[in-house]
PDB file of C-alpha atoms in Angstrom:
ATOM      1  CA  UNK B   1    -145.398-255.023 -27.359  1.00 65.00           C
ATOM      2  CA  UNK B   2    -142.697-253.028 -25.637  1.00 78.00           C
ATOM      3  CA  UNK B   3    -143.598-250.042 -23.386  1.00 81.00           C
ATOM      4  CA  UNK B   4    -142.184-247.565 -25.888  1.00 84.00           C
ATOM      5  CA  UNK B   5    -144.203-249.081 -28.703  1.00 83.00           C
ATOM      6  CA  UNK B   6    -147.392-249.033 -26.669  1.00 84.00           C
ATOM      7  CA  UNK B   7    -146.826-245.306 -25.922  1.00 89.00           C
ATOM      8  CA  UNK B   8    -146.167-244.566 -29.595  1.00 88.00           C
ATOM      9  CA  UNK B   9    -149.357-246.496 -30.657  1.00 89.00           C
ATOM     10  CA  UNK B  10    -151.458-244.568 -28.084  1.00 88.00           C
ATOM     11  CA  UNK B  11    -149.988-241.249 -29.319  1.00 89.00           C
ATOM     12  CA  UNK B  12    -150.692-242.255 -32.933  1.00 87.00           C
ATOM     13  CA  UNK B  13    -154.197-243.303 -32.128  1.00 89.00           C
ATOM     14  CA  UNK B  14    -154.828-239.821 -30.671  1.00 89.00           C
ATOM     15  CA  UNK B  15    -153.759-238.373 -34.071  1.00 86.00           C
ATOM     16  CA  UNK B  16    -150.502-236.842 -32.584  1.00 83.00           C
ATOM     17  CA  UNK B  17    -148.482-235.398 -35.495  1.00 88.00           C
ATOM     18  CA  UNK B  18    -145.166-235.670 -33.659  1.00 91.00           C
ATOM     19  CA  UNK B  19    -145.784-239.392 -33.056  1.00 91.00           C
ATOM     20  CA  UNK B  20    -146.532-239.885 -36.714  1.00 92.00           C
ATOM     21  CA  UNK B  21    -143.306-238.121 -37.641  1.00 93.00           C
ATOM     22  CA  UNK B  22    -141.444-240.362 -35.161  1.00 93.00           C
ATOM     23  CA  UNK B  23    -143.107-243.460 -36.730  1.00 93.00           C
ATOM     24  CA  UNK B  24    -142.018-242.335 -40.212  1.00 95.00           C
ATOM     25  CA  UNK B  25    -138.474-241.754 -38.989  1.00 95.00           C
ATOM     26  CA  UNK B  26    -138.285-245.141 -37.244  1.00 93.00           C
ATOM     27  CA  UNK B  27    -139.662-247.244 -40.143  1.00 94.00           C
ATOM     28  CA  UNK B  28    -139.238-245.299 -43.360  1.00 96.00           C
ATOM     29  CA  UNK B  29    -135.999-246.864 -44.465  1.00 95.00           C
ATOM     30  CA  UNK B  30    -136.849-250.510 -43.573  1.00 94.00           C
ATOM     31  CA  UNK B  31    -140.217-250.238 -45.220  1.00 96.00           C
ATOM     32  CA  UNK B  32    -138.736-248.589 -48.283  1.00 96.00           C
ATOM     33  CA  UNK B  33    -136.302-251.460 -48.837  1.00 94.00           C
ATOM     34  CA  UNK B  34    -139.033-254.044 -48.225  1.00 94.00           C
ATOM     35  CA  UNK B  35    -141.257-252.370 -50.804  1.00 95.00           C
ATOM     36  CA  UNK B  36    -138.282-251.726 -53.185  1.00 92.00           C
ATOM     37  CA  UNK B  37    -137.471-255.463 -53.224  1.00 90.00           C
ATOM     38  CA  UNK B  38    -141.037-256.163 -54.357  1.00 92.00           C
ATOM     39  CA  UNK B  39    -141.671-253.334 -56.849  1.00 91.00           C
ATOM     40  CA  UNK B  40    -138.026-252.960 -57.959  1.00 88.00           C
ATOM     41  CA  UNK B  41    -138.246-249.307 -58.970  1.00 87.00           C
ATOM     42  CA  UNK B  42    -137.167-246.418 -56.691  1.00 88.00           C
ATOM     43  CA  UNK B  43    -139.986-244.131 -57.867  1.00 90.00           C
ATOM     44  CA  UNK B  44    -142.606-246.848 -57.503  1.00 93.00           C
ATOM     45  CA  UNK B  45    -141.178-247.747 -54.059  1.00 95.00           C
ATOM     46  CA  UNK B  46    -141.526-244.098 -52.982  1.00 96.00           C
ATOM     47  CA  UNK B  47    -145.190-244.038 -54.140  1.00 96.00           C
ATOM     48  CA  UNK B  48    -146.010-247.300 -52.381  1.00 97.00           C
ATOM     49  CA  UNK B  49    -144.220-246.157 -49.225  1.00 98.00           C
ATOM     50  CA  UNK B  50    -146.261-242.982 -49.200  1.00 97.00           C
ATOM     51  CA  UNK B  51    -149.452-245.063 -49.694  1.00 97.00           C
ATOM     52  CA  UNK B  52    -148.361-247.359 -46.846  1.00 97.00           C
ATOM     53  CA  UNK B  53    -147.975-244.523 -44.409  1.00 96.00           C
ATOM     54  CA  UNK B  54    -151.292-243.088 -45.450  1.00 94.00           C
ATOM     55  CA  UNK B  55    -152.965-246.492 -44.800  1.00 96.00           C
ATOM     56  CA  UNK B  56    -151.142-246.754 -41.432  1.00 95.00           C
ATOM     57  CA  UNK B  57    -152.285-243.259 -40.462  1.00 92.00           C
ATOM     58  CA  UNK B  58    -155.883-243.917 -41.538  1.00 92.00           C
ATOM     59  CA  UNK B  59    -156.092-247.327 -39.794  1.00 94.00           C
ATOM     60  CA  UNK B  60    -153.946-246.919 -36.629  1.00 93.00           C
ATOM     61  CA  UNK B  61    -157.143-246.443 -34.552  1.00 92.00           C
ATOM     62  CA  UNK B  62    -158.031-250.071 -35.508  1.00 91.00           C
ATOM     63  CA  UNK B  63    -154.648-251.440 -34.413  1.00 91.00           C
ATOM     64  CA  UNK B  64    -155.342-253.767 -31.472  1.00 87.00           C
ATOM     65  CA  UNK B  65    -151.776-254.619 -30.535  1.00 83.00           C
ATOM     66  CA  UNK B  66    -152.215-258.322 -31.233  1.00 83.00           C
ATOM     67  CA  UNK B  67    -148.973-258.187 -33.221  1.00 85.00           C
ATOM     68  CA  UNK B  68    -145.967-255.879 -33.204  1.00 88.00           C
ATOM     69  CA  UNK B  69    -146.531-252.492 -34.831  1.00 91.00           C
ATOM     70  CA  UNK B  70    -143.647-253.255 -37.146  1.00 90.00           C
ATOM     71  CA  UNK B  71    -145.317-256.540 -38.374  1.00 91.00           C
ATOM     72  CA  UNK B  72    -148.618-254.833 -38.853  1.00 94.00           C
ATOM     73  CA  UNK B  73    -146.933-252.073 -41.002  1.00 95.00           C
ATOM     74  CA  UNK B  74    -144.969-254.643 -42.980  1.00 94.00           C
ATOM     75  CA  UNK B  75    -148.162-256.428 -43.770  1.00 94.00           C
ATOM     76  CA  UNK B  76    -149.717-253.174 -45.023  1.00 96.00           C
ATOM     77  CA  UNK B  77    -146.552-252.419 -47.033  1.00 97.00           C
ATOM     78  CA  UNK B  78    -146.591-255.919 -48.551  1.00 95.00           C
ATOM     79  CA  UNK B  79    -150.293-255.626 -49.466  1.00 95.00           C
ATOM     80  CA  UNK B  80    -149.791-252.137 -50.911  1.00 97.00           C
ATOM     81  CA  UNK B  81    -146.845-253.406 -52.995  1.00 95.00           C
ATOM     82  CA  UNK B  82    -148.857-256.321 -54.410  1.00 93.00           C
ATOM     83  CA  UNK B  83    -151.794-254.089 -55.055  1.00 95.00           C
ATOM     84  CA  UNK B  84    -149.517-251.650 -56.879  1.00 95.00           C
ATOM     85  CA  UNK B  85    -148.089-254.328 -59.137  1.00 92.00           C
ATOM     86  CA  UNK B  86    -151.626-255.654 -59.859  1.00 91.00           C
ATOM     87  CA  UNK B  87    -152.859-252.211 -60.804  1.00 94.00           C
ATOM     88  CA  UNK B  88    -149.831-251.484 -62.907  1.00 92.00           C
ATOM     89  CA  UNK B  89    -150.291-254.817 -64.724  1.00 92.00           C
ATOM     90  CA  UNK B  90    -153.969-254.056 -65.409  1.00 94.00           C
ATOM     91  CA  UNK B  91    -153.159-250.537 -66.608  1.00 93.00           C
ATOM     92  CA  UNK B  92    -150.448-251.807 -68.956  1.00 91.00           C
ATOM     93  CA  UNK B  93    -152.499-254.863 -69.895  1.00 94.00           C
ATOM     94  CA  UNK B  94    -149.653-257.147 -68.883  1.00 91.00           C
ATOM     95  CA  UNK B  95    -149.227-259.976 -66.418  1.00 88.00           C
ATOM     96  CA  UNK B  96    -147.603-259.292 -63.046  1.00 85.00           C
ATOM     97  CA  UNK B  97    -144.590-261.296 -64.217  1.00 84.00           C
ATOM     98  CA  UNK B  98    -144.192-259.025 -67.236  1.00 86.00           C
ATOM     99  CA  UNK B  99    -144.473-255.909 -65.089  1.00 86.00           C
ATOM    100  CA  UNK B 100    -141.736-257.267 -62.791  1.00 83.00           C
ATOM    101  CA  UNK B 101    -139.592-258.196 -65.784  1.00 81.00           C
ATOM    102  CA  UNK B 102    -140.003-254.721 -67.177  1.00 83.00           C
ATOM    103  CA  UNK B 103    -139.025-253.165 -63.818  1.00 81.00           C
ATOM    104  CA  UNK B 104    -135.903-255.289 -63.764  1.00 79.00           C
ATOM    105  CA  UNK B 105    -135.018-254.146 -67.276  1.00 78.00           C
ATOM    106  CA  UNK B 106    -135.463-250.578 -66.198  1.00 79.00           C
ATOM    107  CA  UNK B 107    -133.075-251.171 -63.185  1.00 73.00           C
ATOM    108  CA  UNK B 108    -130.189-251.024 -65.644  1.00 67.00           C
ATOM    109  CA  UNK B 109    -130.843-247.330 -66.250  1.00 67.00           C
ATOM    110  CA  UNK B 110    -132.053-246.546 -62.735  1.00 66.00           C
ATOM    111  CA  UNK B 111    -129.704-244.073 -61.113  1.00 62.00           C
ATOM    112  CA  UNK B 112    -130.773-245.378 -57.726  1.00 66.00           C
ATOM    113  CA  UNK B 113    -129.775-248.948 -58.466  1.00 66.00           C
ATOM    114  CA  UNK B 114    -126.211-249.489 -57.276  1.00 65.00           C
ATOM    115  CA  UNK B 115    -125.924-253.149 -58.142  1.00 66.00           C
ATOM    116  CA  UNK B 116    -123.817-254.860 -60.807  1.00 70.00           C
ATOM    117  CA  UNK B 117    -124.689-257.502 -63.427  1.00 73.00           C
ATOM    118  CA  UNK B 118    -124.718-260.214 -60.730  1.00 78.00           C
ATOM    119  CA  UNK B 119    -127.319-258.269 -58.739  1.00 82.00           C
ATOM    120  CA  UNK B 120    -129.435-257.868 -61.877  1.00 81.00           C
ATOM    121  CA  UNK B 121    -129.223-261.624 -62.460  1.00 87.00           C
ATOM    122  CA  UNK B 122    -130.279-262.220 -58.880  1.00 89.00           C
ATOM    123  CA  UNK B 123    -133.257-259.901 -59.353  1.00 88.00           C
ATOM    124  CA  UNK B 124    -134.175-261.774 -62.555  1.00 87.00           C
ATOM    125  CA  UNK B 125    -133.920-265.094 -60.687  1.00 91.00           C
ATOM    126  CA  UNK B 126    -136.124-263.786 -57.875  1.00 92.00           C
ATOM    127  CA  UNK B 127    -138.658-262.537 -60.405  1.00 88.00           C
ATOM    128  CA  UNK B 128    -139.057-266.064 -61.725  1.00 89.00           C
ATOM    129  CA  UNK B 129    -140.246-267.341 -58.363  1.00 92.00           C
ATOM    130  CA  UNK B 130    -143.966-267.527 -57.374  1.00 91.00           C
ATOM    131  CA  UNK B 131    -145.111-264.471 -55.438  1.00 89.00           C
ATOM    132  CA  UNK B 132    -144.996-266.020 -51.967  1.00 91.00           C
ATOM    133  CA  UNK B 133    -141.463-267.392 -52.538  1.00 94.00           C
ATOM    134  CA  UNK B 134    -140.398-263.972 -53.721  1.00 93.00           C
ATOM    135  CA  UNK B 135    -141.703-262.304 -50.599  1.00 93.00           C
ATOM    136  CA  UNK B 136    -140.161-264.925 -48.290  1.00 96.00           C
ATOM    137  CA  UNK B 137    -136.794-264.841 -50.065  1.00 96.00           C
ATOM    138  CA  UNK B 138    -136.624-260.990 -50.041  1.00 93.00           C
ATOM    139  CA  UNK B 139    -137.583-260.759 -46.427  1.00 94.00           C
ATOM    140  CA  UNK B 140    -135.105-263.339 -45.276  1.00 95.00           C
ATOM    141  CA  UNK B 141    -132.200-262.711 -47.624  1.00 94.00           C
ATOM    142  CA  UNK B 142    -132.196-259.001 -47.896  1.00 91.00           C
ATOM    143  CA  UNK B 143    -133.780-257.940 -44.569  1.00 91.00           C
ATOM    144  CA  UNK B 144    -132.895-260.917 -42.384  1.00 93.00           C
ATOM    145  CA  UNK B 145    -136.391-260.924 -40.886  1.00 93.00           C
ATOM    146  CA  UNK B 146    -136.908-263.785 -38.440  1.00 94.00           C
ATOM    147  CA  UNK B 147    -139.331-266.534 -39.482  1.00 96.00           C
ATOM    148  CA  UNK B 148    -141.462-265.792 -36.427  1.00 93.00           C
ATOM    149  CA  UNK B 149    -141.922-262.196 -37.488  1.00 92.00           C
ATOM    150  CA  UNK B 150    -142.420-263.184 -41.114  1.00 94.00           C
ATOM    151  CA  UNK B 151    -145.141-265.618 -40.051  1.00 93.00           C
ATOM    152  CA  UNK B 152    -146.950-262.758 -38.350  1.00 91.00           C
ATOM    153  CA  UNK B 153    -146.532-260.400 -41.341  1.00 91.00           C
ATOM    154  CA  UNK B 154    -147.571-262.954 -43.959  1.00 91.00           C
ATOM    155  CA  UNK B 155    -150.104-264.728 -41.734  1.00 90.00           C
ATOM    156  CA  UNK B 156    -148.689-268.271 -42.295  1.00 93.00           C
ATOM    157  CA  UNK B 157    -146.685-270.830 -40.396  1.00 96.00           C
ATOM    158  CA  UNK B 158    -142.964-270.731 -39.724  1.00 96.00           C
ATOM    159  CA  UNK B 159    -142.590-274.194 -41.190  1.00 96.00           C
ATOM    160  CA  UNK B 160    -144.254-273.182 -44.477  1.00 96.00           C
ATOM    161  CA  UNK B 161    -141.991-270.092 -44.691  1.00 96.00           C
ATOM    162  CA  UNK B 162    -138.826-272.155 -44.052  1.00 97.00           C
ATOM    163  CA  UNK B 163    -139.923-274.574 -46.790  1.00 97.00           C
ATOM    164  CA  UNK B 164    -140.688-271.667 -49.208  1.00 96.00           C
ATOM    165  CA  UNK B 165    -137.319-270.127 -48.509  1.00 97.00           C
ATOM    166  CA  UNK B 166    -135.446-273.378 -49.032  1.00 97.00           C
ATOM    167  CA  UNK B 167    -137.274-274.028 -52.355  1.00 97.00           C
ATOM    168  CA  UNK B 168    -136.687-270.413 -53.452  1.00 96.00           C
ATOM    169  CA  UNK B 169    -132.907-270.723 -52.734  1.00 97.00           C
ATOM    170  CA  UNK B 170    -132.731-273.931 -54.741  1.00 97.00           C
ATOM    171  CA  UNK B 171    -134.553-272.376 -57.695  1.00 96.00           C
ATOM    172  CA  UNK B 172    -132.370-269.260 -57.566  1.00 95.00           C
ATOM    173  CA  UNK B 173    -129.221-271.405 -57.457  1.00 95.00           C
ATOM    174  CA  UNK B 174    -130.477-273.378 -60.517  1.00 95.00           C
ATOM    175  CA  UNK B 175    -131.271-270.187 -62.382  1.00 91.00           C
ATOM    176  CA  UNK B 176    -127.893-268.586 -61.673  1.00 91.00           C
ATOM    177  CA  UNK B 177    -125.875-271.738 -62.508  1.00 91.00           C
ATOM    178  CA  UNK B 178    -127.638-272.692 -65.726  1.00 86.00           C
ATOM    179  CA  UNK B 179    -125.886-272.153 -69.122  1.00 60.00           C
TER     180      UNK B 179
END
């Protein structure tokens, strides 16, 4: 960890409000887009982002510094996003895939979605992937997260992530070129 990050963590662990505001300012946008690519909806992403920062605040005292603060927070955001989708699926008595498909359908009328029909097709293709491939593809393609950092966030090997990304790209290409 860098010196600035160590200072920030120590301030956070002493429950310093200014440090928490700084943390939110530093990571809010990146975490929002990470979450948004998983849950698809702006409103849902806002809810999950809020839950993520609550979890970070509640658990910062347990952060040991074995990983980067950013990686630790991304892992929390990823877990919160998956939990959110699972809970929504249970509540609506649907599968996770159906919840994601519904979210993509709703993107067409989402005032916060600025994509075109090609972006919607890409989202549909991503939604067809297994969960791990979705995560890896979103993190690499949209956020350009390095495999090393991704391995830390998702607690898996770089080789497995590279293979997952390669397979995901092939599946997406197949989906987008069929007809």
